[in-house]
Each structure stands twice: as structure tokens, then as C-alpha cells.
Coordinates of C-alpha atoms in Angstrom, one line a residue:
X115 CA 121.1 86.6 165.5
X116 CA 117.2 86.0 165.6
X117 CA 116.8 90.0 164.4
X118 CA 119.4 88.9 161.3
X119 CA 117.0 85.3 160.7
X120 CA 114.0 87.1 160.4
X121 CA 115.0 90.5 158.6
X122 CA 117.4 88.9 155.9
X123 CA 114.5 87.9 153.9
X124 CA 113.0 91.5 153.7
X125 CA 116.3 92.8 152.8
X126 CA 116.7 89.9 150.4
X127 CA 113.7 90.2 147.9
X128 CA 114.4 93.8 146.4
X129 CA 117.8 92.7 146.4
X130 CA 117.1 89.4 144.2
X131 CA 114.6 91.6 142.3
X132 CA 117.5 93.7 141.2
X133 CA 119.8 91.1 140.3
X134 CA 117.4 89.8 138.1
X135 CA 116.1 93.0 136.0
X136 CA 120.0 93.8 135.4
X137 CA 120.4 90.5 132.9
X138 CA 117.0 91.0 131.5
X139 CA 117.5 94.8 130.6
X140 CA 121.3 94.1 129.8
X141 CA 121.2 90.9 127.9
X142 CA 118.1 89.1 127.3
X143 CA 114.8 91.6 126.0
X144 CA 115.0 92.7 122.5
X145 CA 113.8 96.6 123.7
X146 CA 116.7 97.4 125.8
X147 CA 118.1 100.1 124.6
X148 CA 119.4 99.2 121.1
X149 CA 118.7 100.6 117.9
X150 CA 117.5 98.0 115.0
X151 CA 120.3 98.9 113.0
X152 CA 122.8 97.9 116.2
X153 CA 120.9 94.4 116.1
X154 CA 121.4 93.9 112.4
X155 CA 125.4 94.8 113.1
X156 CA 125.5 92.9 115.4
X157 CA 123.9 90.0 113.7
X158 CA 126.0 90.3 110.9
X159 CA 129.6 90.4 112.3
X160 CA 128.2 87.1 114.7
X161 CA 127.0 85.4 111.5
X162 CA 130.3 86.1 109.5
X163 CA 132.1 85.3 112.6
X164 CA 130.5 81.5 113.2
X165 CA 130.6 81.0 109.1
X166 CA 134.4 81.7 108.3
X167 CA 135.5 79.7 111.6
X168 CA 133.8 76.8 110.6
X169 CA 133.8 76.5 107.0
X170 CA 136.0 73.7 106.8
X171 CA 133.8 71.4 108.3
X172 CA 130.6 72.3 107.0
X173 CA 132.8 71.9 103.2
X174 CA 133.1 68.4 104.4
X175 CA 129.6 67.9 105.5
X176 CA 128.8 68.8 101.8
X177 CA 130.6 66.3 100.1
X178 CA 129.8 63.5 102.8
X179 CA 125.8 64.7 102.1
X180 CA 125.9 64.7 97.7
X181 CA 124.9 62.0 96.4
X182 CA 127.4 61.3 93.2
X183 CA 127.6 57.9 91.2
X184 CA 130.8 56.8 93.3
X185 CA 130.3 58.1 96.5
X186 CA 132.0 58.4 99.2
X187 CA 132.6 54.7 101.0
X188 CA 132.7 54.6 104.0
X189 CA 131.0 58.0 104.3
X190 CA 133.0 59.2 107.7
X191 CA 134.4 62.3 108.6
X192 CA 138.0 61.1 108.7
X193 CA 137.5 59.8 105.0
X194 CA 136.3 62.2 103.5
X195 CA 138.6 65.1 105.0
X196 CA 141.7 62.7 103.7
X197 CA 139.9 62.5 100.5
X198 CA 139.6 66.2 99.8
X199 CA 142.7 67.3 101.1
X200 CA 144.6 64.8 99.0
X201 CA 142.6 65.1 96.0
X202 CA 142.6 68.7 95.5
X203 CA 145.1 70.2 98.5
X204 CA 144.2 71.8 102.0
X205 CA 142.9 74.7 100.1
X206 CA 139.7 73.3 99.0
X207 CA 138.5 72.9 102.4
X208 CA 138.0 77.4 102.1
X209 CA 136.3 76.7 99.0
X210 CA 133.3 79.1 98.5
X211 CA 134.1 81.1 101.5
X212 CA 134.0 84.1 99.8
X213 CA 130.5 83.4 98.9
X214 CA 129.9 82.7 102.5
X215 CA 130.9 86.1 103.2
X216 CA 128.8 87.7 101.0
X217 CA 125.5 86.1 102.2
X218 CA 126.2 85.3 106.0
X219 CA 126.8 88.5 107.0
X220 CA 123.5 90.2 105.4
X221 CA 121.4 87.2 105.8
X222 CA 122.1 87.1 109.9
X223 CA 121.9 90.8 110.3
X224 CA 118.3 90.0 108.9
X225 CA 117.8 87.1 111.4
X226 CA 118.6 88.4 114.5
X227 CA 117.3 91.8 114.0
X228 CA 113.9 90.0 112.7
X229 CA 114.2 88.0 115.5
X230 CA 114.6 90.6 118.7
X231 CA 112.1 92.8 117.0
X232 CA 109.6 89.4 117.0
X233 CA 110.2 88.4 120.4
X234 CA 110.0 91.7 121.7
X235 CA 106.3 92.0 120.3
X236 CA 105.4 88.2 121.0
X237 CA 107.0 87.8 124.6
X238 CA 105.1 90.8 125.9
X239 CA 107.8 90.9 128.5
X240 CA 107.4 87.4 129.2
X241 CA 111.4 86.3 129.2
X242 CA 109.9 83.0 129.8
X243 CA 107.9 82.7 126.7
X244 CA 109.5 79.9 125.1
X245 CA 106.9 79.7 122.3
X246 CA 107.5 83.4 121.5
X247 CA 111.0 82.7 121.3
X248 CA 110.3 79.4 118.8
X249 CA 107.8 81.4 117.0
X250 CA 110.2 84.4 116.9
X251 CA 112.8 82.4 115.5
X252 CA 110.9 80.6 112.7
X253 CA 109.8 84.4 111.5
X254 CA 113.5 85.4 111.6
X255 CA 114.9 81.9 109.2
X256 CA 111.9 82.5 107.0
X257 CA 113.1 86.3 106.0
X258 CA 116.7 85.9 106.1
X259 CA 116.7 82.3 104.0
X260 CA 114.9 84.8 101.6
X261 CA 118.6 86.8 101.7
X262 CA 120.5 83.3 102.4
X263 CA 119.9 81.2 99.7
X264 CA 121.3 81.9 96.5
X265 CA 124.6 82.4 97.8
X266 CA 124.6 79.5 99.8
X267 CA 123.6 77.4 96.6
X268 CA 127.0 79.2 94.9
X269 CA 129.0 78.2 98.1
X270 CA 128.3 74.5 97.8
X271 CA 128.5 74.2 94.4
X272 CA 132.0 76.0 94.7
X273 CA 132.7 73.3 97.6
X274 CA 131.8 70.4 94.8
X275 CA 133.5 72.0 92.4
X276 CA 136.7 70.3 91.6
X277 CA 137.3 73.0 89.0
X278 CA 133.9 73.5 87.4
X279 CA 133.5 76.9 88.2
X280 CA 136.2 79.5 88.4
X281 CA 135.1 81.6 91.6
X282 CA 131.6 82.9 92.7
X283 CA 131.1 85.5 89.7
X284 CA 131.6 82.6 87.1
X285 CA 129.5 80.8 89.2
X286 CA 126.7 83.5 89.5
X287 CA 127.1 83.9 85.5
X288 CA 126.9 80.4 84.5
X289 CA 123.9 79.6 86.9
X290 CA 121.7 82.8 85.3
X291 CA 123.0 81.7 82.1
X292 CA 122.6 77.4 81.4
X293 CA 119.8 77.5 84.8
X294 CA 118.2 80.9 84.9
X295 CA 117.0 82.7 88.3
X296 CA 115.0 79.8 89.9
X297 CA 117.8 78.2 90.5
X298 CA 119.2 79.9 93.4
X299 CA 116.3 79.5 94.8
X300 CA 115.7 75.9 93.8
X301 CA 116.2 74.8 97.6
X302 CA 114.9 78.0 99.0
X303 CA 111.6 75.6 100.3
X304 CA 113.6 72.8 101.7
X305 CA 116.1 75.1 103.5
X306 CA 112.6 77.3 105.0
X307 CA 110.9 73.6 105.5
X308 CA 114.1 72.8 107.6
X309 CA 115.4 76.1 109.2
X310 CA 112.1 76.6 110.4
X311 CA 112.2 73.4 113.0
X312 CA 115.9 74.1 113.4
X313 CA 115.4 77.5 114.4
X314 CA 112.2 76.6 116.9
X315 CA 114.4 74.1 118.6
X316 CA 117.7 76.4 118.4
X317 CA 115.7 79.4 119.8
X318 CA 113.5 77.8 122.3
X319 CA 116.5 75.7 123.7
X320 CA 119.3 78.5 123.9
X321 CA 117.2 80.9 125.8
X322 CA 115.7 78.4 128.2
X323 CA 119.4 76.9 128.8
X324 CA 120.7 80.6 129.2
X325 CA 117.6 81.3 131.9
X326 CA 118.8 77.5 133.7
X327 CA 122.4 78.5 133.9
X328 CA 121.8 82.1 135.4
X329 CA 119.6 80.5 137.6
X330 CA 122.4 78.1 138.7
X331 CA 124.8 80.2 139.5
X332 CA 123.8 84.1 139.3
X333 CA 127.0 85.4 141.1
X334 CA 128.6 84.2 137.7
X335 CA 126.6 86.4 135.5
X336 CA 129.2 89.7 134.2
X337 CA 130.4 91.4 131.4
X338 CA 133.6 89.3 131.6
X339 CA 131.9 85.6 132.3
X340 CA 128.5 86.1 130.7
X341 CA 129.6 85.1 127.3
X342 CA 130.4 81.5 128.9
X343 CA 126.7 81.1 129.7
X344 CA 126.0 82.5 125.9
X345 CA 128.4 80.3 124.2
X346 CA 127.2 77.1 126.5
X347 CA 123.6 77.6 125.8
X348 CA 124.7 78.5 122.1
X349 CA 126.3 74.8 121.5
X350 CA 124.1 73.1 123.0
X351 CA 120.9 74.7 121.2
X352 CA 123.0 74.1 118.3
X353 CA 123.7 70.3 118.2
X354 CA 120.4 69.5 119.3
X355 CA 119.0 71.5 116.7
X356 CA 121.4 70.1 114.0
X357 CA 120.4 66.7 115.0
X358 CA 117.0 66.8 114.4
X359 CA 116.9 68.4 110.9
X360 CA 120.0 66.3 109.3
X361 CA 117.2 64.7 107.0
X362 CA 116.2 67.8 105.2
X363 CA 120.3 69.4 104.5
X364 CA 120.6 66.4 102.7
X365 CA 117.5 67.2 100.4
X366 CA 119.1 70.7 100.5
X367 CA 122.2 69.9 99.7
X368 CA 121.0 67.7 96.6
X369 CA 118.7 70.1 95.1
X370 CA 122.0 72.8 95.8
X371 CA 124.4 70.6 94.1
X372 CA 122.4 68.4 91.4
X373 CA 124.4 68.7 87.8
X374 CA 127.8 69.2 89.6
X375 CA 130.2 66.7 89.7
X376 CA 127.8 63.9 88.8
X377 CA 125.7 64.7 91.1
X378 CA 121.9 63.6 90.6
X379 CA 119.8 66.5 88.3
X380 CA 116.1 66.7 89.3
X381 CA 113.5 67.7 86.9
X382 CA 111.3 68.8 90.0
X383 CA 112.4 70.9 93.5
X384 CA 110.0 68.0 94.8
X385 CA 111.4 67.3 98.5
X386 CA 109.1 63.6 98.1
X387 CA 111.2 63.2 94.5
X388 CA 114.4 63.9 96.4
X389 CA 114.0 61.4 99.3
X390 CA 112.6 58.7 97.0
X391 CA 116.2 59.1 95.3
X392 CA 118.0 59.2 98.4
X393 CA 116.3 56.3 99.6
X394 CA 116.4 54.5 96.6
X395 CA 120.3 54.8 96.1
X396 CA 121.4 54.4 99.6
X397 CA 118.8 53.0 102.2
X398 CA 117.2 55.3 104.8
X399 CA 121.0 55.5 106.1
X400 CA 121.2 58.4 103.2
X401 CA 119.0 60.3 105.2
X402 CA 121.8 60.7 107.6
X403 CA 124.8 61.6 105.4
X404 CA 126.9 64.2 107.1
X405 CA 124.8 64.5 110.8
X406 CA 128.2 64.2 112.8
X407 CA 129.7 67.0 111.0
X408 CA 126.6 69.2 111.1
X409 CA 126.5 68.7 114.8
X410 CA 130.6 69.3 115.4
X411 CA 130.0 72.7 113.1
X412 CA 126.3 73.9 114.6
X413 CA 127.5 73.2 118.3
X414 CA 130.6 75.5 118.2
X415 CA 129.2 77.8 115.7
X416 CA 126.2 78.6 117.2
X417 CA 128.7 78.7 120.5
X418 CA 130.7 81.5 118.6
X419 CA 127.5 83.0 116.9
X420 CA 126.1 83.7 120.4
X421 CA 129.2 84.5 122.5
X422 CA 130.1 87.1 119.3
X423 CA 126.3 88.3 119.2
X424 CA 125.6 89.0 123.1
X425 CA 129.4 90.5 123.4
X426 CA 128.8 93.2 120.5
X427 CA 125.2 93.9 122.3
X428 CA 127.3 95.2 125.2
X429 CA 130.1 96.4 123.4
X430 CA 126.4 98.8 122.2
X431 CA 124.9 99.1 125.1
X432 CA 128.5 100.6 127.0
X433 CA 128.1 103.2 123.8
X434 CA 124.9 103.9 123.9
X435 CA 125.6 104.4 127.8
X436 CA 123.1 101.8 129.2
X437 CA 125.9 100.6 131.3
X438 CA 125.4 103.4 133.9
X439 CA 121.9 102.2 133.8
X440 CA 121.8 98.9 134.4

């Protein structure tokens, strides 16, 4: 028994060495085996993924968040689901998705390509390197919001719409037509100015809880369980990250929507001439519109993003034949 005590520690380390190179060469560093083109793929079917499954509550965030001349009162989720679904039928809840489609997928095969190619360069093979990882991530928002925008301007003004536009090419049309080009990208600051934070935070925060909860329990850690830790660090990077940047999706969302339905037109993209409106009309409380539903659709989204992201990695690395590898 004393032999066992004082040998189990040599046989040990190599041992824990191994464990630990298998997740970081399977799962975690951005040169592991996987061509860019597999990131942007995978990207892409995770960012169409997390989109479509929540849509319905980020069409709700949009009209709890536009500021209109009868607004909704009280501004709560419950309300304002009732309120659209009675108005205008369930239907209007998958409003725009189509325009969702067409951006999501192209804009995150951008982002997380950009954003393993980043880290790769930044972390130096440094996991750890949670400044890479925020720095990383605000490289990755800032090229693919580049991709995003316009069509995320044509989804929420399709979510608004209450029959103003008749899909997303009459949309498109009409926009070029009475607004001209800027105006897709008439939020394109705002949404950089706020994904750039929200990406820092969502970044830096999933891969440090992803690192804590292999740590806690390592055994865990498989193909068939991994995607638990991917989709727990995923929510939880996401809420917090929602949280933080509610303020500037509500300038967003305004500059996005302003001319539809009544809502407010700006004569500048000024984010200072945005919140002195929002202020003005409803109290610093305006600043908040719609941060419950951003949190309830970022936490599972980025949940399902992750989960659907790591899981088509493997699904890569089994065809590439890194599994006999690892």
C-alpha cells in the first residue's frame, strides 16, 4: 500500500496531462484540425439554428423596445405577446424570419470563423487567455455586423410591420427606393458600439465557464455529454451578456424601426439624439425596454448556438479523422 501512495502520483501526472490536451485539441483551440471553410459551416448552420428557434421571442423584444406614440402599457412580456397574437394572429410572431435566414447564416459563418482564426493568433496557445478570447470576439462582431445589418434592419421592420411591407423583397425595394443605401446601415454603429461589449463579455465568459466546468468534473467531458458543458457555458455567457448591453438594442432598435408604425424618424443616426428621445418620452426606464426578453432569448440561444457549433466541430473532426487522434 505505501509502494501504491507514493507511485500513484508519478503515474498520475502524464496521465492528467493527457486528459487535458484531448479537450483542448478536440474542442477548445481554433488550429485543431479544421479547415476555415468547416468553421464558417459550422458557424452558419449554429447561427441559423439559435435564430429560427428563437424568433418569437426576440419579435416580441422588438415591439416591447420601439418607441411608438401609444406604446405599449404596461411594457411586460405577457402583454405584449397577448397583444400581438390577438392583433394580428400567432403568425406574426415568424415575422421576418425569412430575413433572418438570409443574414444569420452568412453573418455567423463570418463570426466564428473570424473568431477561431483570431484567437488562434492572439491566444498563442494560451487556452487561458481570456483577453484574447474578448479581443477575439469583438474582431469577429465587428466583420460580421458588417454582413448582419441590413437584413436585420428588414427583419424588424417586417416584425413592426402590421402590413406595411409585403415580405423582405418589398421591403428591400422600398428601403433603396423612399431611404436609399444608408439606411441599412443606419444602425450599423450602434449595433458594432453594442456587439462589441456583448461579444467581450459573451466570449470571455463562455470559455472561462467551459474551462470551470471541465475542471469540475473532467470524467464528464465526451462526445455524448460535452455539449451539456457547451450549452451551460453558452446560456450563461449569453444572459449576462444580454444584460449588460439592453441600453444600446433599444437605440438599435429605434434607429432600425424609426418611420414604421409611428415609430420616431430621426434626422441623425446620433446614438446621444436617440437616448435624449428615449429619455425624454419615457424616463431612464426606456433604457430598459425589452431586457427580460433579450435575456430569455440570448441565454438559450447562445445555449443552442454553442451546443449546435461545438457538435458540428466534431461531427468535422470524426470526418476529417482527428478522432483516431485525439
Amino acid at each position: 500500500m505505501a509502494t501504491e501512495a507514493t507511485t500513484a502520483p508519478k503515474f498520475q501526472e502524464p496521465d492528467l496531462r493527457q486528459v487535458s490536451q484531448s479537450p483542448d485539441f478536440k474542442h477548445e483551440t481554433a488550429h485543431d484540425g479544421l479547415k476555415f471553410w468547416q468553421f464558417m459551416i459550422a458557424g452558419s448552420i449554429a447561427g441559423s439554428v439559435e435564430h429560427m428557434a428563437m424568433f418569437p421571442v426576440d419579435t416580441v423584444k422588438t415591439h416591447m423596445q420601439a418607441l411608438r406614440p401609444c406604446p405599449l402599457k404596461p411594457v411586460g412580456i405577457r402583454q405584449a405577446f397577448r397583444s400581438i397574437v390577438q392583433k394580428e394572429g400567432p403568425s406574426a410572431l415568424y415575422r421576418g424570419i425569412w430575413a433572418m435566414g438570409l443574414g444569420a447564416g452568412p453573418a455567423h459563418a463570418v463570426y466564428f470563423s473570424f473568431y477561431e482564426v483570431s484567437k488562434k493568433f492572439l491566444s498563442a496557445g494560451n487556452q487561458n487567455n481570456s483577453a484574447a478570447h474578448a479581443i477575439s470576439g469583438v474582431f469577429a462582431t465587428i466583420s460580421s455586423d458588417a454582413v448582419f445589418t441590413p437584413m436585420d434592419m428588414v427583419k424588424q421592420r417586417l416584425q413592426m410591420g402590421e402590413g406595411t411591407y409585403k415580405g423582405v423583397w418589398d421591403c428591400v425595394k422600398r428601403v433603396m427606393r423612399e431611404e436609399g443605401f444608408r439606411a441599412f446601415y443606419a444602425s450599423y454603429r450602434t449595433t458594432v458600439l453594442m456587439n462589441a461589449p456583448f461579444t467581450a463579455v459573451h466570449f470571455a465568459t463562455y470559455e472561462a465557464a467551459k474551462k470551470g466546468l471541465m475542471e469540475f468534473s473532467p470524467e464528464r467531458v465526451s462526445d455524448e455529454e460535452g455539449w451539456l458543458v457547451h450549452a451551460t457555458a453558452g446560456a450563461a455567457a449569453g444572459g449576462l451578456a444580454a444584460a449588460v448591453t439592453t441600453p444600446l438594442d433599444v437605440v438599435k432598435t429605434q434607429l432600425q424601426c424609426q418611420g414604421v408604425c409611428g415609430c420616431d424618424r430621426f434626422t441623425s443616426g446620433s446614438i446621444n439624439d436617440v437616448l435624449r428621445t428615449i429619455v425624454k418620452k419615457d424616463g431612464y426606464r426606456g433604457l430598459l425596454r425589452g431586457w427580460l426578453p433579450r435575456m430569455l432569448f440570448h441565454a438559450p440561444a447562445a445555449a443552442i448556438c454553442w451546443s449546435t457549433y461545438e457538435g458540428v466541430k466534431s461531427f468535422f473532426h470524426d470526418l476529417n479523422g482527428d478522432s483516431n487522434t485525439a
